[in-house]
mmCIF file of C-alpha atoms in Angstrom:
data_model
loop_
_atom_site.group_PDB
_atom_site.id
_atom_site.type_symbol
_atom_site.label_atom_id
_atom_site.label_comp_id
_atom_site.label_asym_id
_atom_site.label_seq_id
_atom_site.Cartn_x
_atom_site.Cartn_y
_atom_site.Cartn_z
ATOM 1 C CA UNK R 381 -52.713 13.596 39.990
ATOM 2 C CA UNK R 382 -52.648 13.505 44.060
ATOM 3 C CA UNK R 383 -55.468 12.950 46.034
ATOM 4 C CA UNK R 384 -56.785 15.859 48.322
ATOM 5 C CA UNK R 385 -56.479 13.991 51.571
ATOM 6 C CA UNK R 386 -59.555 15.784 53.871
ATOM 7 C CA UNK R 387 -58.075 17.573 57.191
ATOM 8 C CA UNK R 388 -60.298 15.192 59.162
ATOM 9 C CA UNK R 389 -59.039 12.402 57.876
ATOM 10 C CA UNK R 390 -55.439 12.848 57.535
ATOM 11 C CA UNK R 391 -55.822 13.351 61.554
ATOM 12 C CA UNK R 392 -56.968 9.836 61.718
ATOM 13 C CA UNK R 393 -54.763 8.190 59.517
ATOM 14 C CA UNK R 394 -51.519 9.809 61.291
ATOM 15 C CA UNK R 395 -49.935 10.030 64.965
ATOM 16 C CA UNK R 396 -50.009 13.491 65.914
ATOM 17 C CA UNK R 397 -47.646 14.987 68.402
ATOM 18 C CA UNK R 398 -49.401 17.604 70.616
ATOM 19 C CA UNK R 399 -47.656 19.922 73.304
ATOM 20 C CA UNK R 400 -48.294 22.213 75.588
ATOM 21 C CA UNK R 401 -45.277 25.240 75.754
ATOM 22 C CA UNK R 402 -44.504 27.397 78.779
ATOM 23 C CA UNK R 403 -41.928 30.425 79.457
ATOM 24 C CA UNK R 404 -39.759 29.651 82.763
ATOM 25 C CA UNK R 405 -39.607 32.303 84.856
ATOM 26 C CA UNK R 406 -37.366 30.195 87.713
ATOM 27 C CA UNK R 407 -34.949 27.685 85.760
ATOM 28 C CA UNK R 408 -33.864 26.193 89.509
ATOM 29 C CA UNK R 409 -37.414 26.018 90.943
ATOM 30 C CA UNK R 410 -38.668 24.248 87.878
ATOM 31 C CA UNK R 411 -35.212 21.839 88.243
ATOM 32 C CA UNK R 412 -36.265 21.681 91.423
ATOM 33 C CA UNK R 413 -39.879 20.465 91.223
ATOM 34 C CA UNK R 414 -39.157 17.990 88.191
ATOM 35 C CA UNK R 415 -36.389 16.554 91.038
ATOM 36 C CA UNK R 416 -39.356 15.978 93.587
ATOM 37 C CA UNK R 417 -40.677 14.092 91.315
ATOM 38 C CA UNK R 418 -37.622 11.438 90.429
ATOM 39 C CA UNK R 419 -37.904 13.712 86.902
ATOM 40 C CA UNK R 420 -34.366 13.495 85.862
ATOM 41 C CA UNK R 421 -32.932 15.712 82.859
ATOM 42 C CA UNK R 422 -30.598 14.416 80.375
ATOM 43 C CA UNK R 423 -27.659 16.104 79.365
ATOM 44 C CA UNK R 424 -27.798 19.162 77.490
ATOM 45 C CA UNK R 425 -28.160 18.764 73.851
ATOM 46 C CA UNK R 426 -27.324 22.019 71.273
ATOM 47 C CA UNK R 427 -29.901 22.266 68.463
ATOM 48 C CA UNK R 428 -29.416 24.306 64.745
ATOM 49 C CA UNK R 429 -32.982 24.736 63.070
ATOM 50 C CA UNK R 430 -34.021 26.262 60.689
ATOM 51 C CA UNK R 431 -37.434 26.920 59.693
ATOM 52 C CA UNK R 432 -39.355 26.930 56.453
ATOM 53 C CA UNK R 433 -43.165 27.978 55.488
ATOM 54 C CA UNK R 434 -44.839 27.415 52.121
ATOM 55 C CA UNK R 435 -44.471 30.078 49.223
ATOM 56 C CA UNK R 436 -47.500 32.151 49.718
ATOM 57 C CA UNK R 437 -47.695 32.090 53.783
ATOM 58 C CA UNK R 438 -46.833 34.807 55.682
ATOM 59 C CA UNK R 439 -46.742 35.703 59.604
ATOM 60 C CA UNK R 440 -49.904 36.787 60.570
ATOM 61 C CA UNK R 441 -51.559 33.872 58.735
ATOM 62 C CA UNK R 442 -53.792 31.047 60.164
ATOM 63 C CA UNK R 443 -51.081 27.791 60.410
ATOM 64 C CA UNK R 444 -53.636 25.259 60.855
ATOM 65 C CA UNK R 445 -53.807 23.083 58.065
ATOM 66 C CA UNK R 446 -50.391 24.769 56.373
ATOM 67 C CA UNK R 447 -47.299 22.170 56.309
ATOM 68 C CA UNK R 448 -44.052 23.481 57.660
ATOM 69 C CA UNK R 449 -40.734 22.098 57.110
ATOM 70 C CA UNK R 450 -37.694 22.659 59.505
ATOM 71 C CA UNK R 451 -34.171 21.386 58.901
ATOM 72 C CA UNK R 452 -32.097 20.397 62.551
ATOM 73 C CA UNK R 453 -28.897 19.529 63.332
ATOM 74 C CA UNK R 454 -28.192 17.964 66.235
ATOM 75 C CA UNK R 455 -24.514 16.072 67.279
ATOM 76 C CA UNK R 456 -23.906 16.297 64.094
ATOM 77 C CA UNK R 457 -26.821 14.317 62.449
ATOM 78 C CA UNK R 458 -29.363 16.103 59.813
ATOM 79 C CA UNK R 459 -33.388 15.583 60.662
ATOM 80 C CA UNK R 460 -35.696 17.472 58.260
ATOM 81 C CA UNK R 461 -39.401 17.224 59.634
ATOM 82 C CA UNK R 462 -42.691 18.446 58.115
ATOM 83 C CA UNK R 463 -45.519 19.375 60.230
ATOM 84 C CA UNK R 464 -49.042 19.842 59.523
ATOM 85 C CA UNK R 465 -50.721 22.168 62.360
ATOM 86 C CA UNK R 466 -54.542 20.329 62.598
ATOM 87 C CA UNK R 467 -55.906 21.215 66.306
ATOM 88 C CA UNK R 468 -54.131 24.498 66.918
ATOM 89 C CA UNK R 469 -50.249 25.293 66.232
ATOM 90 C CA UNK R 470 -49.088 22.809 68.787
ATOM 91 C CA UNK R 471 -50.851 19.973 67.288
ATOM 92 C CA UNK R 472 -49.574 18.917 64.417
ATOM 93 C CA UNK R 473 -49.122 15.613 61.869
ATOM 94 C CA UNK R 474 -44.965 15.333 61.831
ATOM 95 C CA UNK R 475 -43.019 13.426 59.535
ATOM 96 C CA UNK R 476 -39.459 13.384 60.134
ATOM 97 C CA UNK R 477 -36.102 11.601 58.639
ATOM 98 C CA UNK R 478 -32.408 11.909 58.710
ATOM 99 C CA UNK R 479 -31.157 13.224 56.104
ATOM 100 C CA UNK R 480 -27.261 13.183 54.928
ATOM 101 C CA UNK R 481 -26.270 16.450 53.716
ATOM 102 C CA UNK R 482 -27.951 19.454 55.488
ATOM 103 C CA UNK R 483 -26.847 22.467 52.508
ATOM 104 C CA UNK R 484 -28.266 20.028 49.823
ATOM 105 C CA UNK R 485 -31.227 19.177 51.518
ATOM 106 C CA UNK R 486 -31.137 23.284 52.367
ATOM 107 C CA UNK R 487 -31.756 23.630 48.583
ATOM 108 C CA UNK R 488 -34.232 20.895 47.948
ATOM 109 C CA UNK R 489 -36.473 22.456 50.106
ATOM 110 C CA UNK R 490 -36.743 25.946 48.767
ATOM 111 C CA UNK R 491 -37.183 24.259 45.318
ATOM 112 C CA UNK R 492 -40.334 22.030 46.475
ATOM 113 C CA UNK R 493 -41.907 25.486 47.333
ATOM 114 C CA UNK R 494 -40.622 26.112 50.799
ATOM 115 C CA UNK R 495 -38.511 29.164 52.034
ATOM 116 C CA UNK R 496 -36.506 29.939 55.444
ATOM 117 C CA UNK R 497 -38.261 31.853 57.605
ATOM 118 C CA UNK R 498 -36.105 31.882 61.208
ATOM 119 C CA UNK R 499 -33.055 29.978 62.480
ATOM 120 C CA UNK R 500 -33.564 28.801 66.140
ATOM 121 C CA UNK R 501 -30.710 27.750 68.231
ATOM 122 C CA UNK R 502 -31.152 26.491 71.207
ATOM 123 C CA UNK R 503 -30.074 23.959 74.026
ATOM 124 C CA UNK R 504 -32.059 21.608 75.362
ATOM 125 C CA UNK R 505 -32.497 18.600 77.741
ATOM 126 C CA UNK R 506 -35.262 16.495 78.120
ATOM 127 C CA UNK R 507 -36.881 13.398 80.508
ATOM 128 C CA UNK R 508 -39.513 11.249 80.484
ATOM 129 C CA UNK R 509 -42.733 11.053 82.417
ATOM 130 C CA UNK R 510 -45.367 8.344 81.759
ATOM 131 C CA UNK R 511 -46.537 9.062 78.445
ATOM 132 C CA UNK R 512 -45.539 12.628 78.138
ATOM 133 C CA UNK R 513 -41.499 13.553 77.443
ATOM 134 C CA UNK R 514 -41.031 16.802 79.008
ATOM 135 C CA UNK R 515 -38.165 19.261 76.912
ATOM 136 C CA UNK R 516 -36.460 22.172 78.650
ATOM 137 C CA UNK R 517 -35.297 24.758 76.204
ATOM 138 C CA UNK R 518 -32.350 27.230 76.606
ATOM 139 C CA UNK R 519 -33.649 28.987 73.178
ATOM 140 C CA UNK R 520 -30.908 32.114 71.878
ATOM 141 C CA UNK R 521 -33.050 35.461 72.238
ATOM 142 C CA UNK R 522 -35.976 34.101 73.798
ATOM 143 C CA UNK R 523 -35.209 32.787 77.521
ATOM 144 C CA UNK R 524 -36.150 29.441 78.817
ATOM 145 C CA UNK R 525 -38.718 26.898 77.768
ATOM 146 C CA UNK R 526 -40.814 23.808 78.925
ATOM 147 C CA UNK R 527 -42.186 22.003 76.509
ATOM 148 C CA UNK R 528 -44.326 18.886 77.146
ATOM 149 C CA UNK R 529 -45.089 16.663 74.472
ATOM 150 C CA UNK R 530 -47.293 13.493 73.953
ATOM 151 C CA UNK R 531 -47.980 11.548 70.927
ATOM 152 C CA UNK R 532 -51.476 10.504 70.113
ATOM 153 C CA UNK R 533 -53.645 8.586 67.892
ATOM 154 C CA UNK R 534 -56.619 9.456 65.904
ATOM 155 C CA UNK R 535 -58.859 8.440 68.638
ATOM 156 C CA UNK R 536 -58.027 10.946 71.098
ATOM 157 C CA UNK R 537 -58.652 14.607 71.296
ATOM 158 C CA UNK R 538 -55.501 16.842 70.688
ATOM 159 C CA UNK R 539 -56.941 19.907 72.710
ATOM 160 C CA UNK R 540 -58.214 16.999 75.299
ATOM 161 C CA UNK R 541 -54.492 16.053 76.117
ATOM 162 C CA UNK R 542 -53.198 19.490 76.292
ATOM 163 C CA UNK R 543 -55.244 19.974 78.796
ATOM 164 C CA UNK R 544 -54.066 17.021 80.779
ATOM 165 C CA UNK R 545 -50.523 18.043 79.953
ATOM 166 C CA UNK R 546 -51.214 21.430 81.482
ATOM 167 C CA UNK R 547 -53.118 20.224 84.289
ATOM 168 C CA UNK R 548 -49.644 18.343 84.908
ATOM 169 C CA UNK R 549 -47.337 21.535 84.079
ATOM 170 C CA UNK R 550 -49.957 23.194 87.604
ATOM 171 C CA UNK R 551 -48.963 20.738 89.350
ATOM 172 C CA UNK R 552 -45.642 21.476 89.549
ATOM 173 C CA UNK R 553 -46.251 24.746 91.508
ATOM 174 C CA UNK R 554 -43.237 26.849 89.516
ATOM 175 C CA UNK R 555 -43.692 30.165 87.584
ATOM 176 C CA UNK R 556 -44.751 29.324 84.340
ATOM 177 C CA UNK R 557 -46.054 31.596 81.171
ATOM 178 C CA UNK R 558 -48.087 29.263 78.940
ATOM 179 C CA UNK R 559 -47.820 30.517 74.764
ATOM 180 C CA UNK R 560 -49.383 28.831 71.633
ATOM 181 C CA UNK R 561 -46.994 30.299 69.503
ATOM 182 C CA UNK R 562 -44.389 28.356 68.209
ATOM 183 C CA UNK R 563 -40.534 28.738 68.410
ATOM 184 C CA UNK R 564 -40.531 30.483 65.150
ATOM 185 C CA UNK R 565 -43.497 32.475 66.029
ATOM 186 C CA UNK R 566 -41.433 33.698 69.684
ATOM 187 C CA UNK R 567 -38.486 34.327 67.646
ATOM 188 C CA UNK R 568 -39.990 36.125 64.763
ATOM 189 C CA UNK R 569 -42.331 38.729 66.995
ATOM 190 C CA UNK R 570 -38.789 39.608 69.345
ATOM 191 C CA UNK R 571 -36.430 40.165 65.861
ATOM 192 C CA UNK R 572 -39.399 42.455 64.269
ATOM 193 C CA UNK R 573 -39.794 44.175 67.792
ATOM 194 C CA UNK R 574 -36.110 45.502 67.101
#
């Protein structure tokens, strides 16, 4: 018999990777201020997720508290990564491996209790900044994306250091739409628009 493990203090026993997400309304202005600042991009990188929820959740549902699986390929490796949403959506407790065989691992997932919700493609290229690595997203059926992400312990305050991270995202002086919903979220709410 497992141990119910209290939200509190899974937070403190785990890194948790907080971000703050933003809708790009000028692609080249925000190239251009991330260039002013010696901000350099990588090269693009094509992602294939796909995302999972618990049996029993639905869209519309509080996430916090609710682990997630998703299942990425990326030049041609296989990551699967659980998160655990504790702050607010884009806080969460992540766990993440490679994995060898993405259609089995597919199939182990729905049968520990998980099933696909949305696939997410996207491209994306990403920098570092100090502490923070910075992610912009060329997501299919969405538009354009910053994301800027920090990892932090259980001494410091998610909501704390999304605040710092947006006070950042200001300073860059570029049209930008902050959201709290995730990928999946953005995706889901355009497809059920249709």
């Amino acid at each position: 018999m497992g141990i119910e493990v209290p939200q509190t203090q899974m937070t403190a026993m785990a890194a948790c990777e907080v971000e703050v997400k933003y809708q790009v309304a000028d692609l080249g202005a925000l190239e251009a201020a991330l260039a002013a600042r010696d901000i350099v991009l990588s090269a693009p990188i094509r992602q294939d997720d796909q995302a999972y929820a618990r049996i029993g959740w639905e869209y519309g549902q509080s996430k916090i508290g609710v682990p997630f699986a998703r299942l990425r390929t990326e030049r041609g490796r296989h990551l699967l990564t659980v998160k655990t949403p504790v702050a607010n959506e884009l806080s969460c407790v992540e766990h993440e491996t490679e994995v060898a065989d993405r259609a089995q691992m597919h199939a182990a997932v729905q049968q520990m209790g998980f099933y696909p919700t949305v696939r997410i493609r996207k491209t994306r290229r990403t920098a570092i900044h100090g502490k923070m690595s910075l992610c912009v997203d060329d997501v299919d059926g969405i538009g354009t994306f910053l994301e800027i992400e920090r990892l932090v312990d259980g001494e410091e305050c998610s909501e704390q250091v999304q605040e710092e991270m947006h006070r950042f995202a200001t300073t860059l002086k570029v049209p930008l739409t902050r959201t709290s919903d995730t990928y999946d979220s953005l995706i889901r709410a355009v497809q059920t628009a249709v």
